[in-house]
Structure formats: structure tokens, C-alpha cells
Amino acid sequence: MDKAIAVLGLTKVSKKITLKHVGWAILAFKLAIAGYFIYLLVEGFRTNAFEFGERFLWFILAGFVAQLIDGALGMAYGVSCTSLLLWLGIPPKFASASVHTSEIFTTGVSGLSHIRFDNIDKRLFFQIVVTGSIGAVVGAYFISDLFDGDLVKPFISFYLLLLGVYLLYKAFKKRQDKPKKMKHTPLLAFAGGLLDAIGGGGWGPIVTSNLLSRGNSPRHTIGTVNTAEFFVTYFATAVFIFVLGVQHLEIVLGLIIGGVIAAPLGAYIASRINQRLLLILVGVLVVISSGWGMLAALWL
């Protein structure tokens, strides 16, 4: 994978691109998708296409809980949110599409903030952003067009259950003093993007956790992976919109509203609660919700 990047000439291109260029790209992409969704919202309200019933409140709650976790922990928004949406009976492709669409609005702000505070490892960024985006595009196409939703749902739930178990493993695992050598980083990003798009979450737990376990700087690793996540999320969302259209706008709106309400609370919790305890709580939440979803899908 590293050789393929060299052949494509991306190494030379990355030397010419500055973090300022990356920031402007995030702004441009973010404004484009925001304008499109504002148009859809206006049309939806004009034609009374939305039904803000009890189910919409559950979407807000799902976004609230997921953002509360992500704000306090720095990861697991997608895993938590997708697990809750599947538990609410949302088909896998619409759950993943909704989560990725809502994430565009949060990861963009996060990426710009990390650029502003110089939390980016430029070399690492270009190692993961290209292959991560490619993996996300492939995964989004698979889940939205090739896989049958009812057939794949137990497998998605099982994947999320494994991620929940992994989070619990991380919580109880002792820290390694000896850093590992970085190998196959672009391939790791491809796998992270692919599984994130198919499962609706996993970019943070897969990519960030693996890079940190190799001894990378936490500050620059988290900042770089979070910034790359915007592009991974953006291109996955583009595929979802192209293949599925926008049939999940009420879910997205609910997730965004819940996330906006929870954002300041997440930051407050991060300063108060023990991170290990929070990781355990998240792991338990994901294991229970995805385990229940898997059993329900198999029995029904």
C-alpha cells in the first residue's frame, strides 16, 4: 500500500500541500454539503414532508448519547450511534448513511480546530486520508447497493459487538512502555474507512487506537485522525447520497440536534469523569445494544 501511494505520486503532492490548504478544503466541502441540506430542509418544511413524532425524539436521544460519549472520550460516536439506531429498527444502510451525514458537521469543526492548534502530523495525515477515503467509498457502496439490509444486519451488529469488546479490552489493558514501529499505516486506514462505512462506526477505535498502541504522540495522532475523518466521512456520505438519495433526513436532523445539545456537556464530563470508567461504560453500552440487535435480527 505504501508503494502504491509512492507510484501514484501522492508523496510529492503532499509536500506541496500545506495544512492551510487542507483547512480551506474542509471549509469548501462543509459549506457545499451544508447548503445542500439547508435546501432539502426548506423543501421538506414547505411540503410538510417531515413527521416529528415520538420516533424523532428517539433520534435526538441517540445523537445526544453518542455525542456525549464522543465529546468525553474523543471516539466512539459512530459505534454508539449506529448501535442505538439499529436497536431502534433503522436498516443498516440508512443507519450508516445518517451517522456519516451528521458526522460531517462535527468532524469538520474538529478538523479545523486541530489545524488551528497545530495538532496535525502532516506526513501521517496523507498516509491515512487517501486510502481511508477510498475504503469508505468502497464500504459505502457495498452497504448501500450490494448487500441486503436484513441479511447483513446481524453481521453489522456482530462487528459492533466486537468493537464494544475491544473498547472493554482497551479499558483493562495495561499500557505498553515500548513503542512499536509504524507499518502498513495506509492499509490500516483503508480497513478503518471500509469497516466504518459498512458498520456505521469504527474509524476512531480502529485507526486511532492502533496508532496510539504503536507509541505515536497522542496529541498529533488524535488531531490527525480526527481531521482525516472529515474527508473519510464526506466521501462515504457522497456515495450514500448518490445511491440512496436523501431518505434519512429526519434521522440526520435528530442526530444533529441531539449532538449540539450534548457537545458542551461532553466537554464538561471529560474534565470530571475517569476516562477508563467512561470507556468501560461505552463498551458495555455497545455490547448490550449490538448484542440485542444481533439476536433480534437472527430470531426475527
Tab-separated table of C-alpha atoms in Angstrom:
chain	number	residue	atom	x	y	z
A	1	MET	CA	0.000	0.000	0.000
A	2	ASP	CA	2.845	2.383	0.776
A	3	LYS	CA	4.456	1.568	-2.602
A	4	ALA	CA	1.158	2.196	-4.375
A	5	ILE	CA	0.977	5.675	-2.843
A	6	ALA	CA	4.525	6.379	-3.998
A	7	VAL	CA	3.686	5.203	-7.530
A	8	LEU	CA	0.650	7.491	-7.675
A	9	GLY	CA	2.928	10.408	-6.829
A	10	LEU	CA	0.963	11.322	-3.707
A	11	THR	CA	4.139	11.659	-1.666
A	12	LYS	CA	5.329	14.507	-3.899
A	13	VAL	CA	1.895	16.113	-3.941
A	14	SER	CA	1.653	16.035	-0.146
A	15	LYS	CA	4.861	18.047	0.129
A	16	LYS	CA	3.290	20.894	-1.865
A	17	ILE	CA	0.014	20.940	0.075
A	18	THR	CA	0.011	22.867	3.349
A	19	LEU	CA	-2.325	22.478	6.315
A	20	LYS	CA	-3.835	25.807	5.301
A	21	HIS	CA	-4.906	24.202	2.018
A	22	VAL	CA	-6.448	21.321	3.975
A	23	GLY	CA	-8.376	23.810	6.110
A	24	TRP	CA	-9.750	25.630	3.071
A	25	ALA	CA	-10.772	22.282	1.546
A	26	ILE	CA	-12.678	21.374	4.723
A	27	LEU	CA	-14.470	24.740	4.666
A	28	ALA	CA	-15.395	24.416	0.984
A	29	PHE	CA	-16.716	20.863	1.322
A	30	LYS	CA	-18.567	21.732	4.529
A	31	LEU	CA	-20.279	24.783	3.008
A	32	ALA	CA	-21.306	22.768	-0.051
A	33	ILE	CA	-22.976	19.987	1.951
A	34	ALA	CA	-24.497	22.486	4.408
A	35	GLY	CA	-26.047	24.460	1.534
A	36	TYR	CA	-27.468	21.287	0.022
A	37	PHE	CA	-29.042	20.152	3.277
A	38	ILE	CA	-30.453	23.601	4.040
A	39	TYR	CA	-32.175	23.441	0.650
A	40	LEU	CA	-33.567	19.967	1.466
A	41	LEU	CA	-34.784	21.147	4.871
A	42	VAL	CA	-36.552	24.188	3.394
A	43	GLU	CA	-38.239	21.987	0.780
A	44	GLY	CA	-39.189	19.442	3.429
A	45	PHE	CA	-40.808	22.046	5.674
A	46	ARG	CA	-42.528	23.685	2.699
A	47	THR	CA	-44.129	20.413	1.593
A	48	ASN	CA	-44.760	19.107	5.141
A	49	ALA	CA	-42.616	16.076	4.370
A	50	PHE	CA	-41.353	15.682	7.934
A	51	GLU	CA	-43.134	13.872	10.739
A	52	PHE	CA	-41.784	14.996	14.098
A	53	GLY	CA	-43.326	12.323	16.284
A	54	GLU	CA	-42.076	10.156	19.112
A	55	ARG	CA	-39.538	8.424	16.875
A	56	PHE	CA	-37.866	11.754	16.104
A	57	LEU	CA	-37.297	12.249	19.837
A	58	TRP	CA	-35.514	8.889	19.915
A	59	PHE	CA	-33.208	10.097	17.119
A	60	ILE	CA	-32.408	13.199	19.178
A	61	LEU	CA	-31.695	10.993	22.194
A	62	ALA	CA	-29.402	8.748	20.119
A	63	GLY	CA	-27.461	11.785	18.878
A	64	PHE	CA	-27.311	13.195	22.400
A	65	VAL	CA	-25.926	9.996	23.954
A	66	ALA	CA	-23.441	9.373	21.131
A	67	GLN	CA	-22.093	12.943	21.158
A	68	LEU	CA	-21.903	12.906	24.954
A	69	ILE	CA	-19.681	9.828	24.715
A	70	ASP	CA	-17.604	11.197	21.841
A	71	GLY	CA	-17.113	14.570	23.497
A	72	ALA	CA	-15.902	12.959	26.701
A	73	LEU	CA	-13.869	10.134	25.142
A	74	GLY	CA	-12.726	11.501	21.776
A	75	MET	CA	-14.089	8.481	19.871
A	76	ALA	CA	-16.982	6.007	19.564
A	77	TYR	CA	-19.621	8.414	18.147
A	78	GLY	CA	-20.273	6.209	15.132
A	79	VAL	CA	-20.177	2.952	17.082
A	80	SER	CA	-22.543	4.224	19.787
A	81	CYS	CA	-24.914	5.993	17.409
A	82	THR	CA	-25.185	3.137	14.908
A	83	SER	CA	-25.765	0.611	17.689
A	84	LEU	CA	-28.630	2.730	19.035
A	85	LEU	CA	-30.161	3.294	15.578
A	86	LEU	CA	-30.076	-0.428	14.791
A	87	TRP	CA	-31.699	-1.038	18.173
A	88	LEU	CA	-34.445	1.425	17.121
A	89	GLY	CA	-35.063	-0.666	13.999
A	90	ILE	CA	-33.321	1.506	11.392
A	91	PRO	CA	-31.955	-0.559	8.439
A	92	PRO	CA	-28.123	-0.784	8.406
A	93	LYS	CA	-27.616	1.265	5.229
A	94	PHE	CA	-29.779	4.142	6.491
A	95	ALA	CA	-28.199	3.974	9.943
A	96	SER	CA	-24.691	4.246	8.485
A	97	ALA	CA	-25.737	6.938	5.985
A	98	SER	CA	-27.383	9.018	8.731
A	99	VAL	CA	-24.429	8.724	11.095
A	100	HIS	CA	-21.910	9.701	8.418
A	101	THR	CA	-24.017	12.637	7.237
A	102	SER	CA	-24.387	14.012	10.763
A	103	GLU	CA	-20.663	13.495	11.391
A	104	ILE	CA	-19.753	15.880	8.555
A	105	PHE	CA	-20.963	18.785	10.676
A	106	THR	CA	-18.973	17.722	13.750
A	107	THR	CA	-15.754	16.369	12.209
A	108	GLY	CA	-15.341	19.491	10.069
A	109	VAL	CA	-15.272	21.754	13.115
A	110	SER	CA	-12.996	19.298	14.904
A	111	GLY	CA	-10.567	19.180	11.970
A	112	LEU	CA	-10.358	22.963	11.671
A	113	SER	CA	-9.739	23.231	15.412
A	114	HIS	CA	-6.886	20.715	15.271
A	115	ILE	CA	-5.322	22.585	12.333
A	116	ARG	CA	-5.644	25.855	14.245
A	117	PHE	CA	-3.837	24.425	17.283
A	118	ASP	CA	-1.182	22.630	15.205
A	119	ASN	CA	-2.228	19.138	16.282
A	120	ILE	CA	-1.571	17.615	12.839
A	121	ASP	CA	1.225	15.292	11.725
A	122	LYS	CA	1.230	16.179	8.020
A	123	ARG	CA	3.054	13.023	6.903
A	124	LEU	CA	0.672	10.784	8.849
A	125	PHE	CA	-2.319	12.751	7.546
A	126	PHE	CA	-1.520	11.978	3.915
A	127	GLN	CA	-0.736	8.367	4.787
A	128	ILE	CA	-4.273	7.815	6.041
A	129	VAL	CA	-6.580	10.317	4.320
A	130	VAL	CA	-6.355	8.935	0.762
A	131	THR	CA	-6.652	5.216	1.497
A	132	GLY	CA	-9.135	5.878	4.307
A	133	SER	CA	-11.398	7.766	1.884
A	134	ILE	CA	-11.067	5.016	-0.741
A	135	GLY	CA	-12.014	2.400	1.844
A	136	ALA	CA	-15.015	4.497	2.910
A	137	VAL	CA	-16.234	4.833	-0.696
A	138	VAL	CA	-15.966	1.069	-1.260
A	139	GLY	CA	-17.684	0.296	2.051
A	140	ALA	CA	-20.493	2.796	1.459
A	141	TYR	CA	-21.196	1.314	-1.983
A	142	PHE	CA	-21.226	-2.228	-0.600
A	143	ILE	CA	-23.668	-1.486	2.224
A	144	SER	CA	-25.983	0.763	0.179
A	145	ASP	CA	-26.214	-1.140	-3.117
A	146	LEU	CA	-24.783	-4.673	-2.968
A	147	PHE	CA	-25.710	-6.023	0.461
A	148	ASP	CA	-29.252	-6.919	1.511
A	149	GLY	CA	-30.109	-4.938	4.657
A	150	ASP	CA	-31.911	-7.720	6.511
A	151	LEU	CA	-29.208	-10.228	5.597
A	152	VAL	CA	-26.286	-8.043	6.660
A	153	LYS	CA	-27.838	-6.619	9.857
A	154	PRO	CA	-26.733	-9.469	12.191
A	155	PHE	CA	-23.197	-9.254	10.780
A	156	ILE	CA	-23.086	-5.478	11.326
A	157	SER	CA	-24.342	-5.981	14.872
A	158	PHE	CA	-21.687	-8.647	15.423
A	159	TYR	CA	-18.981	-6.273	14.129
A	160	LEU	CA	-20.183	-3.559	16.505
A	161	LEU	CA	-20.266	-6.083	19.340
A	162	LEU	CA	-16.616	-6.917	18.628
A	163	LEU	CA	-15.785	-3.199	18.709
A	164	GLY	CA	-17.526	-2.949	22.066
A	165	VAL	CA	-15.474	-5.864	23.381
A	166	TYR	CA	-12.344	-4.182	22.001
A	167	LEU	CA	-13.185	-0.976	23.876
A	168	LEU	CA	-13.533	-3.006	27.081
A	169	TYR	CA	-10.189	-4.678	26.330
A	170	LYS	CA	-8.630	-1.232	25.928
A	171	ALA	CA	-10.079	-0.127	29.253
A	172	PHE	CA	-8.499	-3.017	31.162
A	173	LYS	CA	-5.297	-3.357	29.123
A	174	LYS	CA	-2.065	-2.180	30.711
A	175	ARG	CA	-0.132	0.475	28.829
A	176	GLN	CA	2.863	-0.619	26.812
A	177	ASP	CA	6.071	1.210	27.571
A	178	LYS	CA	7.888	0.149	24.415
A	179	PRO	CA	6.536	1.825	21.262
A	180	LYS	CA	6.027	-0.256	18.136
A	181	LYS	CA	7.365	0.590	14.704
A	182	MET	CA	4.785	2.069	12.321
A	183	LYS	CA	3.973	-0.354	9.494
A	184	HIS	CA	1.241	-0.558	6.864
A	185	THR	CA	-0.434	2.658	8.022
A	186	PRO	CA	-2.240	3.287	4.684
A	187	LEU	CA	-3.607	-0.272	4.769
A	188	LEU	CA	-4.823	0.286	8.334
A	189	ALA	CA	-6.609	3.451	7.176
A	190	PHE	CA	-8.208	1.594	4.242
A	191	ALA	CA	-9.548	-1.077	6.604
A	192	GLY	CA	-10.745	1.611	9.027
A	193	GLY	CA	-12.585	3.530	6.291
A	194	LEU	CA	-14.099	0.353	4.817
A	195	LEU	CA	-15.398	-1.016	8.121
A	196	ASP	CA	-16.502	2.436	9.286
A	197	ALA	CA	-18.722	2.893	6.216
A	198	ILE	CA	-20.159	-0.631	6.334
A	199	GLY	CA	-20.678	-0.732	10.092
A	200	GLY	CA	-21.509	2.931	10.675
A	201	GLY	CA	-18.556	3.392	13.021
A	202	GLY	CA	-15.075	2.234	13.860
A	203	TRP	CA	-12.699	4.775	12.320
A	204	GLY	CA	-11.613	6.091	15.723
A	205	PRO	CA	-11.408	2.775	17.600
A	206	ILE	CA	-9.608	1.059	14.698
A	207	VAL	CA	-7.213	3.736	13.428
A	208	THR	CA	-6.613	5.930	16.486
A	209	SER	CA	-6.253	3.002	18.886
A	210	ASN	CA	-3.804	1.145	16.634
A	211	LEU	CA	-1.652	4.221	16.043
A	212	LEU	CA	-1.558	5.070	19.749
A	213	SER	CA	-0.602	1.486	20.590
A	214	ARG	CA	2.468	1.943	18.375
A	215	GLY	CA	3.710	4.739	20.583
A	216	ASN	CA	2.596	7.729	18.490
A	217	SER	CA	2.095	11.122	20.122
A	218	PRO	CA	-1.500	11.191	21.478
A	219	ARG	CA	-1.922	14.871	20.642
A	220	HIS	CA	-0.855	14.598	16.999
A	221	THR	CA	-2.399	11.171	16.447
A	222	ILE	CA	-5.860	12.186	17.674
A	223	GLY	CA	-5.688	15.523	15.836
A	224	THR	CA	-4.538	13.929	12.575
A	225	VAL	CA	-7.010	11.033	12.622
A	226	ASN	CA	-9.924	13.332	13.532
A	227	THR	CA	-9.041	15.718	10.692
A	228	ALA	CA	-8.734	12.871	8.184
A	229	GLU	CA	-12.085	11.559	9.426
A	230	PHE	CA	-13.846	14.560	7.878
A	231	PHE	CA	-12.758	13.516	4.379
A	232	VAL	CA	-13.465	9.829	5.063
A	233	THR	CA	-16.958	10.745	6.268
A	234	TYR	CA	-17.552	13.202	3.431
A	235	PHE	CA	-16.793	10.771	0.612
A	236	ALA	CA	-18.783	7.976	2.275
A	237	THR	CA	-21.746	10.357	2.577
A	238	ALA	CA	-21.404	11.359	-1.092
A	239	VAL	CA	-21.784	7.698	-2.100
A	240	PHE	CA	-24.763	7.225	0.229
A	241	ILE	CA	-26.499	10.277	-1.268
A	242	PHE	CA	-25.711	9.182	-4.845
A	243	VAL	CA	-27.005	5.617	-4.347
A	244	LEU	CA	-29.768	6.060	-1.750
A	245	GLY	CA	-30.761	9.669	-2.219
A	246	VAL	CA	-31.684	11.543	0.954
A	247	GLN	CA	-34.354	9.364	2.537
A	248	HIS	CA	-32.947	9.698	6.032
A	249	LEU	CA	-33.074	13.459	6.631
A	250	GLU	CA	-35.228	13.222	9.774
A	251	ILE	CA	-32.708	10.845	11.346
A	252	VAL	CA	-29.834	13.185	10.436
A	253	LEU	CA	-31.664	16.215	11.816
A	254	GLY	CA	-32.413	14.405	15.071
A	255	LEU	CA	-28.798	13.288	15.464
A	256	ILE	CA	-27.505	16.813	14.811
A	257	ILE	CA	-29.929	18.412	17.310
A	258	GLY	CA	-29.033	15.865	19.976
A	259	GLY	CA	-25.335	16.286	19.240
A	260	VAL	CA	-25.460	20.078	19.505
A	261	ILE	CA	-27.205	19.858	22.889
A	262	ALA	CA	-24.711	17.280	24.192
A	263	ALA	CA	-21.491	18.901	22.900
A	264	PRO	CA	-20.844	21.233	25.868
A	265	LEU	CA	-21.855	18.527	28.357
A	266	GLY	CA	-19.372	16.107	26.801
A	267	ALA	CA	-16.544	18.551	27.330
A	268	TYR	CA	-17.612	19.030	30.962
A	269	ILE	CA	-17.785	15.263	31.574
A	270	ALA	CA	-14.340	14.838	30.024
A	271	SER	CA	-12.913	17.078	32.727
A	272	ARG	CA	-14.734	15.281	35.551
A	273	ILE	CA	-15.102	11.554	34.871
A	274	ASN	CA	-12.354	8.948	34.852
A	275	GLN	CA	-11.552	8.060	31.227
A	276	ARG	CA	-11.149	4.365	31.985
A	277	LEU	CA	-14.557	4.222	33.653
A	278	LEU	CA	-16.133	6.005	30.692
A	279	LEU	CA	-14.502	3.583	28.250
A	280	ILE	CA	-15.953	0.681	30.244
A	281	LEU	CA	-19.429	2.261	30.187
A	282	VAL	CA	-19.227	2.809	26.414
A	283	GLY	CA	-18.032	-0.744	25.837
A	284	VAL	CA	-20.889	-2.149	27.916
A	285	LEU	CA	-23.427	0.065	26.086
A	286	VAL	CA	-22.196	-1.041	22.657
A	287	VAL	CA	-22.020	-4.731	23.625
A	288	ILE	CA	-25.565	-4.748	25.059
A	289	SER	CA	-27.224	-2.756	22.243
A	290	SER	CA	-25.435	-4.535	19.376
A	291	GLY	CA	-25.818	-7.938	21.043
A	292	TRP	CA	-29.542	-7.351	21.425
A	293	GLY	CA	-29.754	-6.174	17.796
A	294	MET	CA	-27.902	-9.258	16.565
A	295	LEU	CA	-30.155	-11.656	18.492
A	296	ALA	CA	-33.302	-9.825	17.380
A	297	ALA	CA	-32.191	-9.933	13.726
A	298	LEU	CA	-31.431	-13.653	13.920
A	299	TRP	CA	-34.664	-14.573	15.703
A	300	LEU	CA	-36.903	-12.393	13.556
